[in-house]
DNA sequence: AGCACGCCGACT
DNA sequence: GTCGGCGTGCTC
C-alpha cells in the first residue's frame, strides 16, 4: 500500500499554504496541503487548521507555494471548506491595507470582516435553528446524531460535536447543516434586529351609517368607556387620517384594555405597521422618483462631471435639500452600467423606513447589512454580494468588508458621523476613510454627503483632493428655521433671566408646549457643576488619578472625574481650610434639568447625557419617548443632536453658546462649532416652522454670525485657518498611543522612552508624553502620547515603523510589564 | 487570542 | 510542604 501511495503521488507537487488565522497574531502561518486537497486549495478559500495543541480554527488561504518552510515542520491542513473562495483578492488586499494603516494584525481585520458563521472554531457554540421545523427523515446518520444531541443539550461547541461523532473534522458537516438551516451559531452579543412597530387602530368597515348608530347605542349603555373610544376615534380619523393606538388612548382617556376589548369584539381592527425612528432627507416628497429641482439637476451634473477627474466628491447639502434623491439617481446610473453600489449609513440611521423605501425602489437587488442582523442573515448577504445577486448594499460601517465583485460607487451618507469610527476592538477603522481606499481598489467613485461635513473632508475638498458640490436650498418649499440670538448679558441687566434661561427662550418653550410641540435644550457639559471651589481659600477638589478638577454630580451626591471615572463624596466643608463656604462654578445638564423642573413644573422633562444613557438601551428608550411624545423637553449634551430629526421638535435652545466656541480641549470640542451649525439647521420639518434660540454673552461672535447667515463656506474657511495656527490642527494625522501600566513609575519611563524614540525622527511633531494627562482606569495607569503629521505617507510609515519597533521592544525587554495599547490612527 | 510553563505568596 | 496567582512566550 505504502509503495503504491508513493508511486501514485510521485508526480504530484507538495503544496504549502499561508493562512490568516482569526487571532491577534503578527504573521501568517504555513500549513502543508495533503495531496488529495491539492486541487481544492485556492486563495480566499477557508480551511480548517489545527493551531496550538488542540484548537481548530477556520483560516483563510492568503498564499500558496511549493516551498517547505525551513525552520520547522509544517502541520497538515485538515480540510478545505469551500468550493469557491469566500474572500476575494481585492478583499485580501483591503485587509492588508487596513492592518497596516490602523496598526493591527490581519487576523483582527479578518475577525471584524467575517460573520462568525464563516469562521467556525472549536469553541464556537452551536444551537438548533428554532425558526425551522426539522424533517428528521431527511437527515443522514451524523446529522441525526447532532440534532438529537442538541435537543437534549441546547448548546454544544464544535469540539463537543467532534467528540460526539468521534471524529476530528466536523466543520464540513456543520457547514452543510448550517446551509440547510438546521443549526445556528449561538449568539450572545447580537440581539436580533426588530423593526419598530406602531399599532394603528381602525373601525371595522362593517359599521357604517345605521349599523354605526346601533353599535353606538349598545355601547353607550353597556360599555360607556368603549363608546368614548369609538367617539374619539371618529374625531381623530376625520379626513381619512390614520389613528395610532397611543393617540387614541390619549384622546379618549381610556386604557389600552378598553381598546383591546374592542379589538376582541371585532368592532375595531388593530394593525401593526413598521415605523421609522427618524425622518430623513427627502421625507417631504413621498416619491423618490419625484422630479428633481433645477438646483438638484445642476448639482447632479456637477457631481458627474467631477467624477471624471476625482474619485471622491463631497456633497454639502443643507437639511431637507434632497440629497437622497441625488444618491438614488447616481445609484441608478451605476446599477445600469452593471456595477455594484455600497450605501453607507451610520448605525442609528439604518431604520426599516429608509430600507423599505429603497427596497420599493430597487426591488430584490438591494441587501442590508447591519450589526443587529443575526449571523444567518449576514452570511446570506455575504453570499449574495459575492455571487452578484445584490447590486446594492445598504449598510453600517462593517459593510465595507463585504465581498463586492465590482464596486462602482460608495455613498457615505452623514459622512461627519463619528459612529463610522470603530473605537474598541482593533481594527480601529473609520468606515468613511476605509471606503475611500476600498473604492480605489475597484477604480470606483465615492460620494460623501452631509449637511454639516466634517472639517477634514471639507478641508480635503477645499484643497482639491476631493470634488465639491453644494445644495443650498431646501427642497419642496420647506422653511429654514428661524434663528434668534439672545444676549445673556443684556437680559441679566434687565433682570429678565430666570436661572439659565432668557425670557426669549422661556417664551418660546411655553408656546411650544401649548402647541404640543417639543423642545431640545443643548448644554455641552454633563453633571451639575464642573468646578467646586472654596470661597475662603480657593481650594478645588481634584482627581487623585488625573490632573483635572472634579465635577459635582447632584444625582449621586459625589464629585466625579470625567476622565477616569473616579468618584469621591462631595465635601461639605473645605478639606483644606475647613471653611463651609463652598461655591459651584459653571453648570451642566443636571443643573439645567433641575432648574427647569422648578420653572416649568408641568413639563415632562428628561435628561440625556452619558450619565443617563449608560444603561443598555437607555439611549434608544429616551429616543422612543421623544418620538412617541412622552416628553416635552429634552436636555442634554452632544448626543441630543441625534434627536433633532423628529417632526415635532420645533424649538431648540442652546443654553450657552460660548462654551461651544472655545477650545479648552481640542478633542472634546472637535466638532462643537459644527454642533452649533447642525443644531441650527435642523429645527422644524414637515411644514412646521422651527425656531432656534442661541443664548450667548457674545452675540457678535464670528461663528454665531456665520451660522445665522448660513454662510458655511466662511464658517469652514475661518475654522480651518484658525486651526492651522492651533496646536493640534485637525488636518494633521494624529496617532494616539495609549500606554498602559500598573506601576505609574514604569508608565512614565515607557512613555518617555516612546517619546524619545519618536522625537529622534519627528522632533516637536511629537506631542507629549505630557499630553494629555494620566488617568487610572481599573488599576491601570494610562497615558496618551500624540503624534501629529502632515498628510504625507512617508512620515506616517516612518512613524509606524518606529512604533512597531517600540512595540517589539516593549514585548521583549525588561521595560515591559505594562503595554502599549494598540495605537489608534486617525486621519484627521 | 488561548494555553502551558514558571516563579513567588498564603494555605491545608 | 503545596495550591494558585498572573507574567511570559509560543503557536506553522
XYZ file of N, CA and C in Angstrom, chain A residues 716-822:
321
model
N -16.365 77.398 7.569
C -15.334 76.384 7.479
C -13.971 77.008 7.196
N -13.969 78.023 6.348
C -12.697 78.642 5.999
C -12.034 79.211 7.254
N -12.806 79.963 8.003
C -12.281 80.536 9.235
C -11.828 79.465 10.209
N -12.649 78.448 10.295
C -12.351 77.382 11.233
C -11.025 76.712 10.880
N -10.849 76.468 9.587
C -9.624 75.816 9.139
C -8.420 76.738 9.367
N -8.587 78.017 9.011
C -7.491 78.967 9.213
C -7.105 79.054 10.676
N -8.131 79.117 11.512
C -7.877 79.246 12.933
C -7.121 78.028 13.459
N -7.528 76.893 12.982
C -6.908 75.678 13.496
C -5.518 75.425 12.923
N -5.232 76.087 11.811
C -3.884 75.951 11.273
C -2.868 76.493 12.273
N -3.287 77.511 13.013
C -2.373 78.099 13.978
C -2.490 77.432 15.343
N -3.448 76.556 15.453
C -3.705 75.906 16.724
C -2.701 74.785 16.947
N -2.519 74.422 18.187
C -1.507 73.417 18.489
C -1.808 72.048 17.869
N -3.057 71.717 17.782
C -3.402 70.402 17.228
C -4.339 70.544 16.040
N -3.818 70.934 14.893
C -4.706 71.189 13.764
C -5.429 69.920 13.323
N -6.621 70.046 12.846
C -7.430 68.878 12.523
C -6.984 68.168 11.261
N -6.233 68.868 10.410
C -5.891 68.198 9.165
C -4.495 67.632 9.212
N -4.048 67.416 10.394
C -2.854 66.608 10.555
C -3.334 65.222 10.915
N -2.531 64.256 10.551
C -2.831 62.932 11.074
C -2.412 62.929 12.522
N -3.174 62.284 13.298
C -2.772 62.125 14.683
C -2.685 60.647 14.969
N -1.613 60.264 15.594
C -1.555 58.887 16.063
C -1.628 58.953 17.568
N -2.551 58.265 18.103
C -2.697 58.274 19.543
C -2.169 56.971 20.103
N -1.255 57.091 21.013
C -0.679 55.902 21.615
C -1.033 55.885 23.090
N -1.745 54.903 23.478
C -2.067 54.786 24.895
C -1.113 53.801 25.521
N -0.448 54.228 26.554
C 0.435 53.315 27.265
C -0.226 52.961 28.578
N -0.223 51.688 28.856
C -0.986 51.187 29.979
C -0.035 50.489 30.926
N -0.100 50.796 32.182
C 0.800 50.146 33.117
C 0.208 50.142 34.515
N 0.550 49.109 35.270
C 0.059 49.059 36.636
C 0.864 49.954 37.553
N 2.124 50.135 37.178
C 3.023 50.898 38.020
C 3.261 52.274 37.387
N 2.860 53.343 38.063
C 2.957 54.666 37.442
C 4.388 55.056 37.074
N 5.367 54.631 37.857
C 6.745 54.977 37.531
C 7.174 54.351 36.212
N 6.834 53.083 36.058
C 7.134 52.391 34.810
C 6.400 53.038 33.653
N 5.192 53.483 33.951
C 4.389 54.127 32.908
C 5.123 55.333 32.355
N 5.631 56.159 33.272
C 6.332 57.357 32.837
C 7.585 56.985 32.059
N 8.282 55.974 32.561
C 9.510 55.528 31.919
C 9.232 55.076 30.489
N 8.171 54.303 30.328
C 7.830 53.802 28.995
C 7.368 54.912 28.079
N 6.570 55.813 28.650
C 6.066 56.928 27.849
C 7.238 57.773 27.359
N 8.180 58.044 28.265
C 9.361 58.826 27.893
C 10.162 58.116 26.819
N 10.297 56.821 26.995
C 11.045 56.013 26.031
C 10.449 56.151 24.636
N 9.162 55.976 24.545
C 8.487 56.080 23.254
C 8.608 57.497 22.712
N 8.394 58.464 23.603
C 8.506 59.866 23.204
C 9.889 60.156 22.635
N 10.919 59.666 23.312
C 12.293 59.903 22.867
C 12.545 59.257 21.515
N 12.108 58.019 21.379
C 12.298 57.319 20.111
C 11.655 58.078 18.958
N 10.441 58.532 19.199
C 9.716 59.229 18.143
C 10.336 60.594 17.864
N 10.795 61.235 18.938
C 11.354 62.577 18.777
C 12.671 62.558 17.997
N 13.370 61.422 18.077
C 14.603 61.290 17.306
C 14.329 61.591 15.836
N 13.175 61.196 15.366
C 12.849 61.402 13.960
C 11.907 62.565 13.713
N 11.038 62.828 14.671
C 9.976 63.794 14.385
C 10.076 65.095 15.168
N 11.040 65.182 16.055
C 11.222 66.423 16.801
C 9.951 66.880 17.486
N 9.615 68.152 17.253
C 8.487 68.698 18.006
C 7.130 68.303 17.435
N 7.147 67.442 16.451
C 5.849 66.964 15.974
C 5.251 65.944 16.941
N 6.062 65.516 17.872
C 5.540 64.606 18.888
C 4.936 65.438 20.017
N 3.691 65.205 20.269
C 3.023 65.931 21.335
C 3.001 65.023 22.554
N 3.576 65.472 23.604
C 3.600 64.613 24.774
C 4.972 64.037 24.977
N 5.175 63.161 25.909
C 4.146 62.424 26.633
C 3.383 63.221 27.694
N 3.590 64.510 27.791
C 2.818 65.182 28.852
C 1.356 65.366 28.476
N 1.036 65.211 27.198
C -0.356 65.348 26.803
C -1.069 64.017 26.829
N -2.321 63.920 27.197
C -2.996 64.985 27.894
C -2.806 64.859 29.397
N -3.076 63.707 29.936
C -2.944 63.522 31.374
C -2.797 62.038 31.632
N -2.526 61.733 32.858
C -2.531 60.324 33.229
C -3.875 60.033 33.877
N -4.471 58.948 33.476
C -5.707 58.527 34.116
C -5.490 57.151 34.693
N -6.227 56.841 35.715
C -6.146 55.480 36.208
C -7.490 54.821 36.037
N -7.499 53.798 35.220
C -8.727 53.078 34.971
C -8.504 51.616 35.278
N -9.301 51.069 36.129
C -9.218 49.667 36.564
C -7.776 49.269 36.907
N -7.183 50.027 37.793
C -5.850 49.719 38.288
C -4.726 49.881 37.290
N -5.063 50.300 36.076
C -4.026 50.580 35.102
C -3.887 52.083 34.956
N -2.665 52.542 34.953
C -2.439 53.940 34.642
C -2.327 54.044 33.130
N -2.956 55.053 32.590
C -2.941 55.198 31.145
C -2.463 56.582 30.782
N -1.556 56.608 29.845
C -1.024 57.871 29.395
C -1.075 57.895 27.885
N -1.390 59.035 27.349
C -1.533 59.134 25.908
C -0.449 60.024 25.328
N 0.123 59.561 24.251
C 1.078 60.371 23.501
C 0.450 60.647 22.148
N 0.586 61.846 21.682
C 0.035 62.153 20.371
C 1.176 62.469 19.434
N 0.946 62.169 18.199
C 1.936 62.441 17.182
C 1.183 63.103 16.054
N 1.659 64.245 15.607
C 0.926 64.875 14.513
C 1.729 64.807 13.230
N 1.030 64.764 12.152
C 1.652 64.597 10.841
C 1.097 65.516 9.820
N 1.927 65.916 8.916
C 1.369 66.482 7.719
C 0.866 65.292 6.935
N 0.009 65.580 5.984
C -0.615 64.456 5.305
C 0.319 63.818 4.285
N 1.409 63.284 4.742
C 2.228 62.565 3.779
C 2.495 61.161 4.268
N 2.435 60.265 3.332
C 2.518 58.848 3.649
C 3.883 58.478 4.222
N 4.924 59.167 3.768
C 6.263 58.809 4.214
C 6.436 58.947 5.723
N 6.024 60.109 6.243
C 6.185 60.273 7.691
C 5.321 59.292 8.446
N 4.129 59.064 7.908
C 3.248 58.129 8.601
C 3.893 56.755 8.670
N 4.436 56.318 7.538
C 5.055 54.993 7.512
C 6.266 54.919 8.422
N 7.055 56.006 8.414
C 8.224 56.062 9.288
C 7.781 55.911 10.743
N 6.751 56.676 11.102
C 6.255 56.620 12.478
C 5.777 55.226 12.825
N 5.096 54.625 11.877
C 4.601 53.275 12.133
C 5.756 52.317 12.379
N 6.828 52.485 11.585
C 7.987 51.623 11.797
C 8.528 51.776 13.213
N 8.641 53.041 13.635
C 9.173 53.279 14.982
C 8.242 52.668 16.030
N 6.958 52.899 15.833
C 6.009 52.365 16.814
C 6.097 50.839 16.863
N 6.198 50.248 15.674
C 6.316 48.785 15.636
C 7.562 48.330 16.391
N 8.659 49.034 16.153
C 9.906 48.680 16.829
C 9.750 48.814 18.344
N 9.113 49.899 18.752
C 8.915 50.117 20.184
C 8.007 49.035 20.764
N 6.968 48.718 19.996
C 6.062 47.659 20.442
C 6.840 46.376 20.681
N 7.713 46.066 19.726
C 8.511 44.859 19.849
C 9.405 44.923 21.083
N 10.074 46.072 21.272
C 10.959 46.232 22.425
C 10.213 46.075 23.736
N 9.044 46.687 23.766
C 8.218 46.566 24.972
C 7.947 45.113 25.292
N 7.802 44.350 24.214
C 7.429 42.961 24.430
C 8.622 42.098 24.812
N 9.826 42.549 24.464
C 10.950 41.646 24.666
C 11.962 42.108 25.712
N 11.868 43.366 26.143
C 12.864 43.819 27.111
C 12.272 43.909 28.517
N 13.154 44.226 29.435
C 12.760 44.369 30.825
C 11.770 45.538 31.017
N 11.820 46.423 30.005
C 10.934 47.570 30.066
C 9.473 47.167 30.200
N 9.177 46.017 29.632
C 7.769 45.670 29.553
C 7.282 45.008 30.818
N 6.092 45.182 31.044
C 5.283 44.665 32.126
C 3.922 45.279 31.898
N 3.965 46.518 31.496
C 2.749 47.176 31.028
C 2.695 46.972 29.535
N 1.863 47.712 28.887
C 1.807 47.515 27.451
C 1.470 48.790 26.720
N 1.836 48.785 25.465
C 1.465 49.872 24.607
C 0.193 49.407 23.919
N -0.872 50.009 24.275
C -2.155 49.596 23.727
C -2.137 49.869 22.227
N -2.798 49.019 21.494
C -2.867 49.170 20.045
C -3.073 50.629 19.669
